[in-house]
């Protein structure tokens, strides 16, 4: 206790207020989100897809930090709704190969020349074709929302620190793009609010021009300033490596990518079932070796790297479990995950795949909510 009645803190010992708080590894959030997206590709059941969206939304609302990047989740949701609307519009205007007997409306059909065979403008719109477009659009929308969840939960700058050295420059470009997108949205909202306060219109072509040009000008100025700051701090500089190492790195990387493509093709075709998996594993091993050698060109240190702890393993495992369960369900009971369209069948909620999707909620109860200020 000090002379003034206050508690004395030993020199060199950080106070609890200044002690850094460990955050979940950003890679765990991306693996969790991509696993939910993989699960969404296994089904067209709207009930399961809606449950996946609700799962990601609940985890985002519970675990996201108070940062501009975290608020970009709403933009991804709006983009997903736009995708569904565009998919339905295409099905109405251009028709669908899905046959149907439940006619909802008949549009005037525009005759097309012979070279445009297979394309239809207008004509009969059936309930089957609209439902097929809705299911397909909802699946793509779920994928986008899962990516938006990863963008809202994972800190891009912390994810950059975890990338291998060979991918550092590409990671910098991606992180800069992901960081500037929410700032652009915030600039647009701020300038529209300012125009409304002045009693000026902020919609229409004139409003778009008066709002868009200052936003683009500000983005260009920020890009130039960021490029100058990155150049002053040594970004983009590489170390000298022997020519043999460079050639080996190129051969391993290109050979690994070719092996991954050939192995994936083999797994997707019936003829390549015997060689697909070995070629894929060999390609992945060669690509990882190439990335490891390529990291010698970017010798960098990491300041306070995020540890891959038990929470990261549990978050990743919850997402992978959802993807594995829906993949297994799509193999054993495809009718439950793909509701019938011809004839029309009302979608039902399969119990154990739905219970498996709920495993994706585990991060909301396992991960402590970060208190990060913008």
Coordinates of C-alpha atoms in Angstrom, one line a residue:
X1 CA 0.0 0.0 0.0
X2 CA 1.5 3.4 -0.9
X3 CA 1.7 6.5 1.2
X4 CA -1.5 7.9 -0.3
X5 CA -3.6 4.8 0.4
X6 CA -3.3 3.4 -3.1
X7 CA -2.0 -0.1 -4.0
X8 CA 1.5 0.0 -5.3
X9 CA 2.3 -2.0 -8.4
X10 CA 5.8 -3.5 -8.8
X11 CA 7.9 -2.0 -11.6
X12 CA 7.8 -4.1 -14.8
X13 CA 4.5 -5.9 -13.9
X14 CA 1.6 -5.0 -16.2
X15 CA -1.6 -3.9 -14.5
X16 CA -4.7 -6.0 -15.1
X17 CA -6.2 -3.1 -17.2
X18 CA -3.3 -3.2 -19.6
X19 CA -2.8 -6.9 -19.8
X20 CA -3.7 -8.1 -23.4
X21 CA -6.6 -10.4 -23.7
X22 CA -6.2 -13.5 -25.8
X23 CA -8.6 -13.8 -28.7
X24 CA -9.7 -16.8 -30.7
X25 CA -7.5 -17.6 -33.6
X26 CA -8.9 -16.1 -36.8
X27 CA -8.2 -19.3 -38.7
X28 CA -10.7 -21.1 -36.4
X29 CA -13.5 -18.7 -37.3
X30 CA -12.8 -19.1 -41.1
X31 CA -12.7 -22.9 -40.8
X32 CA -16.0 -22.9 -38.8
X33 CA -17.7 -20.6 -41.4
X34 CA -16.4 -22.5 -44.4
X35 CA -17.5 -25.8 -42.9
X36 CA -21.0 -24.3 -42.5
X37 CA -20.8 -23.2 -46.2
X38 CA -19.7 -26.7 -47.2
X39 CA -22.7 -28.1 -45.3
X40 CA -25.0 -25.7 -47.2
X41 CA -23.8 -27.1 -50.5
X42 CA -25.0 -30.6 -49.5
X43 CA -28.7 -29.7 -49.4
X44 CA -31.4 -27.7 -51.0
X45 CA -33.9 -28.2 -48.1
X46 CA -35.0 -24.6 -47.3
X47 CA -35.6 -25.6 -43.6
X48 CA -32.0 -26.8 -43.2
X49 CA -30.6 -23.8 -45.1
X50 CA -32.6 -21.4 -42.9
X51 CA -31.3 -23.2 -39.8
X52 CA -27.7 -22.8 -41.0
X53 CA -28.3 -19.1 -41.5
X54 CA -29.9 -18.7 -38.1
X55 CA -26.9 -20.6 -36.6
X56 CA -24.4 -18.3 -38.1
X57 CA -26.4 -15.2 -37.3
X58 CA -26.7 -16.2 -33.6
X59 CA -23.0 -16.9 -33.3
X60 CA -22.1 -13.6 -35.0
X61 CA -24.5 -11.6 -32.7
X62 CA -22.9 -13.3 -29.7
X63 CA -19.2 -13.4 -30.5
X64 CA -18.4 -10.5 -32.8
X65 CA -16.3 -7.6 -31.6
X66 CA -17.2 -3.9 -31.8
X67 CA -15.2 -3.2 -34.9
X68 CA -16.1 -1.8 -38.4
X69 CA -15.3 -5.2 -39.9
X70 CA -17.8 -6.9 -37.6
X71 CA -20.6 -4.7 -38.8
X72 CA -20.2 -5.9 -42.4
X73 CA -22.4 -8.9 -41.7
X74 CA -25.5 -6.9 -42.5
X75 CA -24.1 -6.1 -46.0
X76 CA -23.5 -9.7 -46.7
X77 CA -27.1 -10.5 -45.7
X78 CA -28.4 -7.8 -48.1
X79 CA -26.2 -9.2 -50.8
X80 CA -27.6 -12.7 -50.2
X81 CA -31.2 -11.3 -50.5
X82 CA -30.3 -9.7 -53.8
X83 CA -28.9 -13.0 -55.1
X84 CA -32.2 -14.7 -54.3
X85 CA -34.2 -11.9 -56.0
X86 CA -32.0 -12.1 -59.1
X87 CA -32.2 -15.8 -59.3
X88 CA -36.1 -15.7 -59.1
X89 CA -36.1 -12.9 -61.8
X90 CA -34.0 -15.0 -64.1
X91 CA -36.3 -18.0 -63.6
X92 CA -39.4 -15.9 -64.5
X93 CA -37.9 -14.1 -67.5
X94 CA -35.7 -16.8 -69.0
X95 CA -37.6 -19.9 -67.9
X96 CA -36.3 -23.0 -66.3
X97 CA -35.6 -26.6 -67.5
X98 CA -37.7 -27.9 -64.6
X99 CA -40.9 -29.2 -66.0
X100 CA -44.1 -28.3 -64.2
X101 CA -47.9 -28.5 -64.3
X102 CA -48.8 -25.8 -61.8
X103 CA -48.9 -22.7 -63.9
X104 CA -48.8 -19.4 -62.0
X105 CA -48.8 -17.0 -64.9
X106 CA -48.1 -16.8 -68.6
X107 CA -45.9 -14.0 -69.9
X108 CA -45.8 -13.0 -73.5
X109 CA -43.1 -15.1 -75.2
X110 CA -40.6 -13.3 -77.4
X111 CA -39.6 -15.3 -80.6
X112 CA -35.8 -15.7 -80.9
X113 CA -33.7 -16.7 -84.0
X114 CA -32.5 -20.2 -84.6
X115 CA -29.0 -19.6 -83.3
X116 CA -30.5 -18.9 -79.9
X117 CA -32.1 -22.3 -79.5
X118 CA -32.4 -23.4 -75.9
X119 CA -33.0 -19.8 -74.7
X120 CA -36.6 -18.6 -73.9
X121 CA -37.9 -15.2 -73.1
X122 CA -41.2 -15.1 -71.4
X123 CA -43.7 -17.9 -71.6
X124 CA -45.3 -20.1 -68.9
X125 CA -44.1 -19.7 -65.3
X126 CA -44.7 -22.7 -63.1
X127 CA -44.6 -23.2 -59.3
X128 CA -42.0 -25.9 -59.8
X129 CA -39.6 -23.7 -61.7
X130 CA -39.9 -20.9 -59.1
X131 CA -39.3 -23.3 -56.2
X132 CA -36.3 -24.7 -57.9
X133 CA -34.9 -21.2 -58.4
X134 CA -35.7 -20.3 -54.8
X135 CA -33.9 -23.4 -53.4
X136 CA -30.9 -22.8 -55.6
X137 CA -30.8 -19.1 -54.7
X138 CA -31.2 -19.8 -51.0
X139 CA -28.3 -22.2 -51.1
X140 CA -26.0 -19.6 -52.7
X141 CA -27.3 -17.0 -50.2
X142 CA -26.4 -19.3 -47.3
X143 CA -22.8 -19.6 -48.7
X144 CA -22.5 -15.8 -48.9
X145 CA -23.8 -15.4 -45.4
X146 CA -21.4 -17.9 -44.0
X147 CA -18.5 -16.0 -45.7
X148 CA -20.0 -12.8 -44.1
X149 CA -19.9 -14.5 -40.7
X150 CA -16.2 -15.3 -41.1
X151 CA -15.6 -11.7 -42.2
X152 CA -17.4 -10.4 -39.1
X153 CA -15.9 -12.7 -36.6
X154 CA -12.3 -13.0 -37.7
X155 CA -10.0 -10.0 -37.4
X156 CA -8.3 -9.6 -40.8
X157 CA -5.1 -8.1 -39.4
X158 CA -4.7 -11.0 -36.9
X159 CA -5.4 -13.5 -39.7
X160 CA -2.6 -11.9 -41.7
X161 CA -0.1 -12.7 -39.0
X162 CA -1.0 -16.4 -39.2
X163 CA -0.5 -16.8 -42.9
X164 CA 2.6 -18.7 -44.2
X165 CA 5.4 -16.5 -45.4
X166 CA 4.8 -17.5 -49.1
X167 CA 1.2 -16.2 -48.9
X168 CA 2.0 -13.0 -47.0
X169 CA 1.8 -10.6 -50.0
X170 CA -1.5 -12.2 -51.2
X171 CA -2.8 -12.1 -47.7
X172 CA -2.0 -8.4 -47.4
X173 CA -4.0 -7.6 -50.6
X174 CA -7.0 -9.6 -49.3
X175 CA -6.9 -8.0 -45.9
X176 CA -6.6 -4.5 -47.3
X177 CA -9.6 -5.2 -49.6
X178 CA -11.7 -6.7 -46.7
X179 CA -10.7 -3.7 -44.4
X180 CA -11.6 -1.0 -47.0
X181 CA -15.0 -2.5 -47.9
X182 CA -16.7 -1.7 -44.5
X183 CA -15.0 1.8 -44.6
X184 CA -16.6 2.4 -48.0
X185 CA -20.0 1.4 -46.7
X186 CA -19.6 3.7 -43.6
X187 CA -18.5 6.6 -45.9
X188 CA -21.6 6.2 -48.1
X189 CA -23.9 6.1 -45.0
X190 CA -22.2 9.1 -43.5
X191 CA -22.4 11.2 -46.7
X192 CA -26.0 10.3 -47.3
X193 CA -26.9 11.2 -43.7
X194 CA -25.2 14.6 -44.2
X195 CA -27.2 15.3 -47.4
X196 CA -30.4 14.4 -45.7
X197 CA -29.6 16.8 -42.8
X198 CA -29.1 19.6 -45.4
X199 CA -32.4 18.8 -47.0
X200 CA -30.9 17.5 -50.2
X201 CA -31.9 14.3 -52.1
X202 CA -29.6 11.3 -51.6
X203 CA -31.4 8.9 -54.0
X204 CA -31.5 8.7 -57.8
X205 CA -28.8 9.2 -60.3
X206 CA -28.0 12.8 -59.1
X207 CA -27.8 11.7 -55.5
X208 CA -25.6 8.7 -56.4
X209 CA -23.2 10.9 -58.3
X210 CA -22.9 13.5 -55.5
X211 CA -22.4 10.8 -52.9
X212 CA -20.3 8.3 -54.9
X213 CA -17.7 10.7 -56.3
X214 CA -16.5 12.0 -52.8
X215 CA -16.5 8.4 -51.5
X216 CA -14.3 7.2 -54.4
X217 CA -12.0 10.2 -54.0
X218 CA -11.6 9.4 -50.3
X219 CA -10.9 5.8 -51.0
X220 CA -8.3 6.7 -53.6
X221 CA -6.6 9.0 -51.1
X222 CA -6.6 6.3 -48.4
X223 CA -5.2 3.8 -50.8
X224 CA -2.3 6.1 -51.8
X225 CA -1.6 6.9 -48.1
X226 CA -1.7 3.2 -47.2
X227 CA 0.7 2.3 -50.1
X228 CA 3.2 4.9 -48.9
X229 CA 3.0 3.7 -45.3
X230 CA 3.4 0.1 -46.4
X231 CA 6.4 0.9 -48.6
X232 CA 8.0 2.9 -45.7
X233 CA 7.6 -0.1 -43.4
X234 CA 9.2 -2.6 -45.9
X235 CA 6.2 -4.4 -47.2
X236 CA 6.9 -6.3 -50.5
X237 CA 10.6 -6.7 -49.9
X238 CA 12.0 -10.2 -50.2
X239 CA 15.2 -11.9 -49.2
X240 CA 17.7 -13.5 -51.6
X241 CA 17.5 -17.3 -51.8
X242 CA 19.6 -19.7 -53.9
X243 CA 18.4 -20.4 -57.4
X244 CA 18.0 -24.1 -56.6
X245 CA 15.6 -23.3 -53.8
X246 CA 13.5 -21.0 -56.1
X247 CA 13.3 -23.7 -58.8
X248 CA 12.4 -26.4 -56.2
X249 CA 9.7 -24.1 -54.8
X250 CA 8.2 -23.5 -58.2
X251 CA 8.2 -27.2 -59.1
X252 CA 6.6 -28.2 -55.8
X253 CA 4.0 -25.5 -55.9
X254 CA 2.9 -26.1 -59.6
X255 CA 3.2 -29.9 -59.3
X256 CA 1.1 -29.8 -56.1
X257 CA -1.6 -27.7 -57.6
X258 CA -1.8 -30.0 -60.6
X259 CA -1.9 -33.0 -58.3
X260 CA -4.8 -31.3 -56.3
X261 CA -6.7 -30.7 -59.5
X262 CA -6.1 -34.2 -60.9
X263 CA -7.0 -35.8 -57.6
X264 CA -10.2 -33.8 -57.2
X265 CA -11.2 -34.7 -60.7
X266 CA -10.5 -38.3 -59.9
X267 CA -12.7 -38.2 -56.8
X268 CA -15.6 -36.6 -58.7
X269 CA -15.6 -39.1 -61.5
X270 CA -16.4 -42.8 -61.4
X271 CA -13.3 -43.9 -63.4
X272 CA -10.9 -42.1 -61.1
X273 CA -12.0 -43.6 -57.8
X274 CA -8.8 -45.7 -57.4
X275 CA -6.2 -43.0 -58.0
X276 CA -8.1 -39.9 -57.0
X277 CA -7.4 -39.9 -53.2
X278 CA -3.6 -40.8 -53.5
X279 CA -3.0 -38.1 -56.1
X280 CA -4.9 -35.6 -54.1
X281 CA -2.9 -36.3 -50.9
X282 CA 0.4 -36.2 -52.9
X283 CA -0.6 -32.9 -54.4
X284 CA -1.5 -31.4 -51.0
X285 CA 1.8 -32.6 -49.6
X286 CA 3.8 -31.1 -52.5
X287 CA 1.9 -27.8 -52.3
X288 CA 2.5 -27.5 -48.5
X289 CA 6.2 -28.2 -49.1
X290 CA 6.3 -25.5 -51.8
X291 CA 4.7 -23.0 -49.4
X292 CA 7.2 -23.9 -46.7
X293 CA 10.1 -23.3 -49.0
X294 CA 8.6 -20.2 -50.4
X295 CA 8.4 -18.7 -47.0
X296 CA 12.2 -18.3 -47.0
X297 CA 11.7 -15.3 -49.4
X298 CA 9.7 -13.4 -46.7
X299 CA 11.7 -13.6 -43.4
X300 CA 9.4 -11.8 -40.9
X301 CA 8.8 -11.9 -37.2
X302 CA 5.4 -12.1 -35.5
X303 CA 4.4 -9.9 -32.6
X304 CA 2.2 -11.6 -30.0
X305 CA 0.9 -14.4 -32.3
X306 CA -2.5 -15.8 -31.5
X307 CA -2.2 -19.3 -30.1
X308 CA -4.2 -22.2 -31.5
X309 CA -5.7 -23.2 -28.2
X310 CA -8.4 -25.6 -27.0
X311 CA -11.1 -23.1 -27.9
X312 CA -9.9 -22.9 -31.5
X313 CA -9.9 -26.7 -31.8
X314 CA -13.5 -26.8 -30.4
X315 CA -14.8 -24.1 -32.7
X316 CA -13.2 -25.8 -35.7
X317 CA -14.5 -29.2 -34.7
X318 CA -18.1 -27.9 -34.3
X319 CA -18.1 -26.6 -37.9
X320 CA -16.4 -29.7 -39.3
X321 CA -18.9 -31.9 -37.5
X322 CA -21.8 -30.0 -39.2
X323 CA -20.2 -30.4 -42.6
X324 CA -19.5 -34.1 -42.1
X325 CA -23.0 -34.8 -40.8
X326 CA -24.7 -33.2 -43.7
X327 CA -22.4 -34.9 -46.2
X328 CA -23.2 -38.2 -44.6
X329 CA -26.9 -37.5 -44.6
X330 CA -26.8 -36.5 -48.3
X331 CA -25.3 -39.9 -49.1
X332 CA -27.7 -42.1 -47.0
X333 CA -30.9 -40.1 -47.3
X334 CA -30.8 -37.7 -50.3
X335 CA -34.5 -37.4 -50.5
X336 CA -34.6 -35.7 -47.1
X337 CA -32.0 -33.1 -48.0
X338 CA -33.4 -32.5 -51.5
X339 CA -37.2 -32.0 -51.4
X340 CA -39.0 -33.1 -54.6
X341 CA -40.1 -30.6 -57.2
X342 CA -41.9 -32.9 -59.7
X343 CA -44.3 -33.7 -58.2
X344 CA -44.3 -30.9 -55.6
X345 CA -43.5 -32.1 -52.1
X346 CA -43.6 -29.9 -49.0
X347 CA -40.1 -29.8 -47.4
X348 CA -39.8 -31.5 -44.0
X349 CA -37.1 -31.0 -41.4
X350 CA -35.0 -34.2 -41.0
X351 CA -34.3 -34.6 -37.3
X352 CA -30.7 -35.8 -37.0
X353 CA -29.3 -33.5 -39.7
X354 CA -31.1 -30.6 -38.0
X355 CA -29.6 -31.7 -34.7
X356 CA -26.2 -31.8 -36.3
X357 CA -26.6 -28.3 -37.6
X358 CA -27.2 -27.1 -34.0
X359 CA -23.6 -28.2 -33.2
X360 CA -22.6 -25.1 -35.0
X361 CA -23.9 -23.0 -32.1
X362 CA -21.2 -24.3 -29.7
X363 CA -18.9 -21.2 -30.3
X364 CA -21.6 -19.0 -28.9
X365 CA -21.2 -20.8 -25.5
X366 CA -17.5 -21.6 -25.7
X367 CA -15.9 -18.4 -26.9
X368 CA -15.7 -15.4 -24.6
X369 CA -17.0 -12.2 -26.1
X370 CA -14.1 -10.0 -27.1
X371 CA -14.2 -6.3 -26.0
X372 CA -12.3 -4.7 -28.8
X373 CA -12.9 -1.1 -29.6
X374 CA -12.7 0.3 -33.2

